[in-house]
Coordinates of C-alpha atoms and ligand atoms in Angstrom, one line a residue:
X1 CA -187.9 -33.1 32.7
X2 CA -184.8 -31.6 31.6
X3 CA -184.3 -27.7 31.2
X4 CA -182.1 -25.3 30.2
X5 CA -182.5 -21.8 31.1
X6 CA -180.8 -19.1 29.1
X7 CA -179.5 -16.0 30.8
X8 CA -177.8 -12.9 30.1
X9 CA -177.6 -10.8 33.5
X10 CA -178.0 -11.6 37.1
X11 CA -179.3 -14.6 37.0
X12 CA -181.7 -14.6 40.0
X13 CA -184.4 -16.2 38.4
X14 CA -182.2 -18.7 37.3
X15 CA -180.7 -19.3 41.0
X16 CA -184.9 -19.2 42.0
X17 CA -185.2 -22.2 39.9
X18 CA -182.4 -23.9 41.4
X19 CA -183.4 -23.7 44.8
X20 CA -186.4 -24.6 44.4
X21 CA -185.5 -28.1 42.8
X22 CA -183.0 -28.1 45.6
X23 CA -185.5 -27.5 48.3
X24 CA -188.0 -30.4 46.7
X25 CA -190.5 -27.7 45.9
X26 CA -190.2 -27.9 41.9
X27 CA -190.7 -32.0 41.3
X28 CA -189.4 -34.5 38.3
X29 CA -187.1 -31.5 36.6
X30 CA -183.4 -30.8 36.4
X31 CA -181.7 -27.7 35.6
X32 CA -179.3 -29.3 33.2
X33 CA -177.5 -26.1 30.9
X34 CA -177.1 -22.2 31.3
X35 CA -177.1 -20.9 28.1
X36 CA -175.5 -17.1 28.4
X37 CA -174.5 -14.8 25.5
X38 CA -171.9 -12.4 27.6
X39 CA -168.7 -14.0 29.0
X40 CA -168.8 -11.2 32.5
X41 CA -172.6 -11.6 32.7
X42 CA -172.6 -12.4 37.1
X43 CA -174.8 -15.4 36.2
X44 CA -171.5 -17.2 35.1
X45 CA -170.0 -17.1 38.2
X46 CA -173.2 -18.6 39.9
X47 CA -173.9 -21.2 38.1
X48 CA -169.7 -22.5 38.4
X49 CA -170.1 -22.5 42.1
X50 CA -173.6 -24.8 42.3
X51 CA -171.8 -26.9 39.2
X52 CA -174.4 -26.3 36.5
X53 CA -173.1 -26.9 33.0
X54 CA -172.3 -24.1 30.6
X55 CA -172.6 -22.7 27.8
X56 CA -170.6 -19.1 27.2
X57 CA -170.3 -17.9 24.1
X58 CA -169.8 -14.6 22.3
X59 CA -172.5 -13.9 19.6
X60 CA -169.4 -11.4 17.7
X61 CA -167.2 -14.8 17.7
X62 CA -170.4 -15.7 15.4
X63 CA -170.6 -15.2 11.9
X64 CA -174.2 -14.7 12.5
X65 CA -177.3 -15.7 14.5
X66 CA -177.8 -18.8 12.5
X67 CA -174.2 -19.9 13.4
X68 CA -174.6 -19.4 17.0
X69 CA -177.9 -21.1 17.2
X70 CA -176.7 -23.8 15.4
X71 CA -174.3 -24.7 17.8
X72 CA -177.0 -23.5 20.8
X73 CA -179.1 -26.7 19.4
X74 CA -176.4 -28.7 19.5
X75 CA -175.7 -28.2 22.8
X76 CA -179.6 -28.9 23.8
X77 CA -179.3 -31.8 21.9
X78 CA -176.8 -33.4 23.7
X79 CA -177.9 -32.4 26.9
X80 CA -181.0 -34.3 26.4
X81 CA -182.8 -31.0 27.4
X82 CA -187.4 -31.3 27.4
X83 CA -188.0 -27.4 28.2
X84 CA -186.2 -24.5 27.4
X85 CA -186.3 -21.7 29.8
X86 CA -185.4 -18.0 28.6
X87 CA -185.1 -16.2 32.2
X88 CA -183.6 -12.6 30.9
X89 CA -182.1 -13.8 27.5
X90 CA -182.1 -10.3 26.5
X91 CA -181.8 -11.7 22.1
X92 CA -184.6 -12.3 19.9
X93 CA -184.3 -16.3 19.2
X94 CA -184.4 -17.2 15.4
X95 CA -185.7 -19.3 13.1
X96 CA -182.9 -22.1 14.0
X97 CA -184.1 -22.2 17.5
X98 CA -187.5 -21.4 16.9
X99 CA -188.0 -24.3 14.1
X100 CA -186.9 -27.1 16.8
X101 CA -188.2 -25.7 20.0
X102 CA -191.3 -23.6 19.3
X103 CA -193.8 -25.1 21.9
X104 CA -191.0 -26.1 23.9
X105 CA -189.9 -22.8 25.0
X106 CA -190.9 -20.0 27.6
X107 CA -189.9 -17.1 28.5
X108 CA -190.2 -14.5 31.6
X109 CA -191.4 -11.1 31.2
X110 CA -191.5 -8.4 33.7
X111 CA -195.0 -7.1 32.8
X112 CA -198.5 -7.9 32.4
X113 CA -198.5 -8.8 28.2
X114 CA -199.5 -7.5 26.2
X115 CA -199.2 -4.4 27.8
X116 CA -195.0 -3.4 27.8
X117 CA -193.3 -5.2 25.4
X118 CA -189.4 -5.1 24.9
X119 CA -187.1 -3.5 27.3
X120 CA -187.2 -2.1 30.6
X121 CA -191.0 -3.4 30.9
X122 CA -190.8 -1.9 34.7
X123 CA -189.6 1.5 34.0
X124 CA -192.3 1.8 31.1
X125 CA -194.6 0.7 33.6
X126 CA -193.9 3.2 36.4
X127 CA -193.3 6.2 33.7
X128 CA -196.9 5.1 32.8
X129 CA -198.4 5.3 36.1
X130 CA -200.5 2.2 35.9
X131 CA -202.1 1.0 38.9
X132 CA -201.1 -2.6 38.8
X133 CA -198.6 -4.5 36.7
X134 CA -197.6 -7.8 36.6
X135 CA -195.4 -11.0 35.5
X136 CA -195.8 -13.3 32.2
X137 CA -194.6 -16.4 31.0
X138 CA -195.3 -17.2 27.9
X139 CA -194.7 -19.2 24.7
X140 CA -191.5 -17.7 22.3
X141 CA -192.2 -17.3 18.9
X142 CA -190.4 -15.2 16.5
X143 CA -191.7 -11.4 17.7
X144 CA -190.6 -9.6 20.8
X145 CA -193.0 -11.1 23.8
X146 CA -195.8 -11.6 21.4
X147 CA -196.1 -15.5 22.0
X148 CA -199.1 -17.4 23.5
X149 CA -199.8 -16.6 27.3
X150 CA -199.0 -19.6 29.6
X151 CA -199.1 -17.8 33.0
X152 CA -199.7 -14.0 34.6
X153 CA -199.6 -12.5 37.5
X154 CA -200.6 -9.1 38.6
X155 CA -198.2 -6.9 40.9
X156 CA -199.9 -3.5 42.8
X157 CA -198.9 -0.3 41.9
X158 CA -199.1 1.1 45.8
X159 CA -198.9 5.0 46.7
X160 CA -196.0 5.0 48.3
X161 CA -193.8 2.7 45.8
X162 CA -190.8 3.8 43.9
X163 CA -189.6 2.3 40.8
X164 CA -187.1 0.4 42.8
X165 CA -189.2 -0.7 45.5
X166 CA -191.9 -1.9 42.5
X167 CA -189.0 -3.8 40.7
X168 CA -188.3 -5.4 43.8
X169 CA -192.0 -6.8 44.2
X170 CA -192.1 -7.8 40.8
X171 CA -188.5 -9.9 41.2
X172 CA -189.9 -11.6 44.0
X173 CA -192.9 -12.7 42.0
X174 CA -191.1 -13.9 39.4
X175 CA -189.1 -15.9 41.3
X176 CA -192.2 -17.9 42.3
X177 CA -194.0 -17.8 39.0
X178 CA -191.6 -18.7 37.1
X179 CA -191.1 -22.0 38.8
X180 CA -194.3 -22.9 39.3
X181 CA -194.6 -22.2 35.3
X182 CA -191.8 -25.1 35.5
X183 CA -193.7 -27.6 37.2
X184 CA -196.9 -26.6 35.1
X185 CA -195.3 -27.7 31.7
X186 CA -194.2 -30.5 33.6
X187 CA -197.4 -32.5 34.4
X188 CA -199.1 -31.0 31.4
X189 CA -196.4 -32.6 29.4
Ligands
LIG201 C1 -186.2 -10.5 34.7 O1 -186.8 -9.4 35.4 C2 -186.9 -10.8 33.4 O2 -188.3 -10.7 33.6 C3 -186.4 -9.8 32.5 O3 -185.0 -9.8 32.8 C4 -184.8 -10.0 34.2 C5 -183.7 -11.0 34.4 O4 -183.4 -11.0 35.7 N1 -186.6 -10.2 31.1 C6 -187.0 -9.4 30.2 O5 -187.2 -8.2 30.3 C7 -187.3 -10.0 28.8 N2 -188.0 -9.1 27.9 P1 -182.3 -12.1 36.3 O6 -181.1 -12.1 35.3 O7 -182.0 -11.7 37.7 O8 -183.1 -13.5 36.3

């Protein structure tokens, strides 16, 4: 199974994903295209020293989404790609996107869904003071993390936690769940 994952920051989950096909731990898929909507996003650099094809582009170069995605399903076109993998794509895909890959695309959120939608899912979580949060993955259609649950799981909230030491928990789940989401969609496909 071919994937493309499409990033706009760090890129850690992205990396996650990569070592774990490396290490033989994520079976029958490829990482195949970075698709990444800032040119100094640090993901760039990454994926040009493990020699992952890009895809840079600037959406202002763009006369609008439509264009851009256009050329975004090109690119998935050619690369052959099965699953498309949004792994902080910090855009809301359109109806371009959506009309070809709706089923066929996941994305990672940094909460327990429905419950903190939209940005900065952590910090909302924290300011809340909920006792346990979590990590989705679920299916992309056209609203902001409202699509079909394919995986969750929870995260503590512990006493002596800080924001940053929760955000660290909840990267370090995501960077299993995310891949195991992977190989999930894999031998259900
Ligand atoms: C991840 O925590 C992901 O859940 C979040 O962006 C981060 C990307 O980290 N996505 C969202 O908040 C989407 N609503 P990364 O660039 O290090 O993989």
């Amino acid at each position: 199974m071919r994937i493309a994952v499409f990033a706009s920051g760090r890129g850690s989950n992205l990396l996650a994903i990569h070592d774990a096909i490396l290490a033989d731990e994520l079976q029958g898929v490829s990482l195949d295209l970075l698709v990444c909507d800032r040119l100094e996003a640090p993901v760039v650099e990454e994926v040009k020293k493990r020699y992952i094809p890009d895809f840079i582009f600037r959406p202002q170069d763009f006369p609008d989404k439509k264009a851009f995605e256009t050329v975004i399903a090109e690119k998935l076109k050619t690369a052959a790609i099965d699953l498309v993998v949004l792994a902080g794509y910090m855009r809301l895909v359109g109806s371009v996107l959506l009309e070809k890959w709706e089923g066929r695309m996941i994305n990672l959120h940094p909460s327990l869904l429905p419950l903190f939608p939209g940005k900065d899912a952590i910090g909302q979580a924290w300011r809340t003071g909920v006792k346990e949060t979590g990590v989705t993955v679920h299916f992309v259609d056209a609203g902001m993390d409202t699509g079909n649950i394919f995986l969750q799981r929870k995260v503590s909230v512990d006493p002596d936690d800080t924001e940053e030491s929760l955000a660290e928990k909840i990267h370090n789940v995501e960077h299993q769940l995310l891949p195991e989401a992977i190989q999930k969609f894999q031998q259900e496909l």
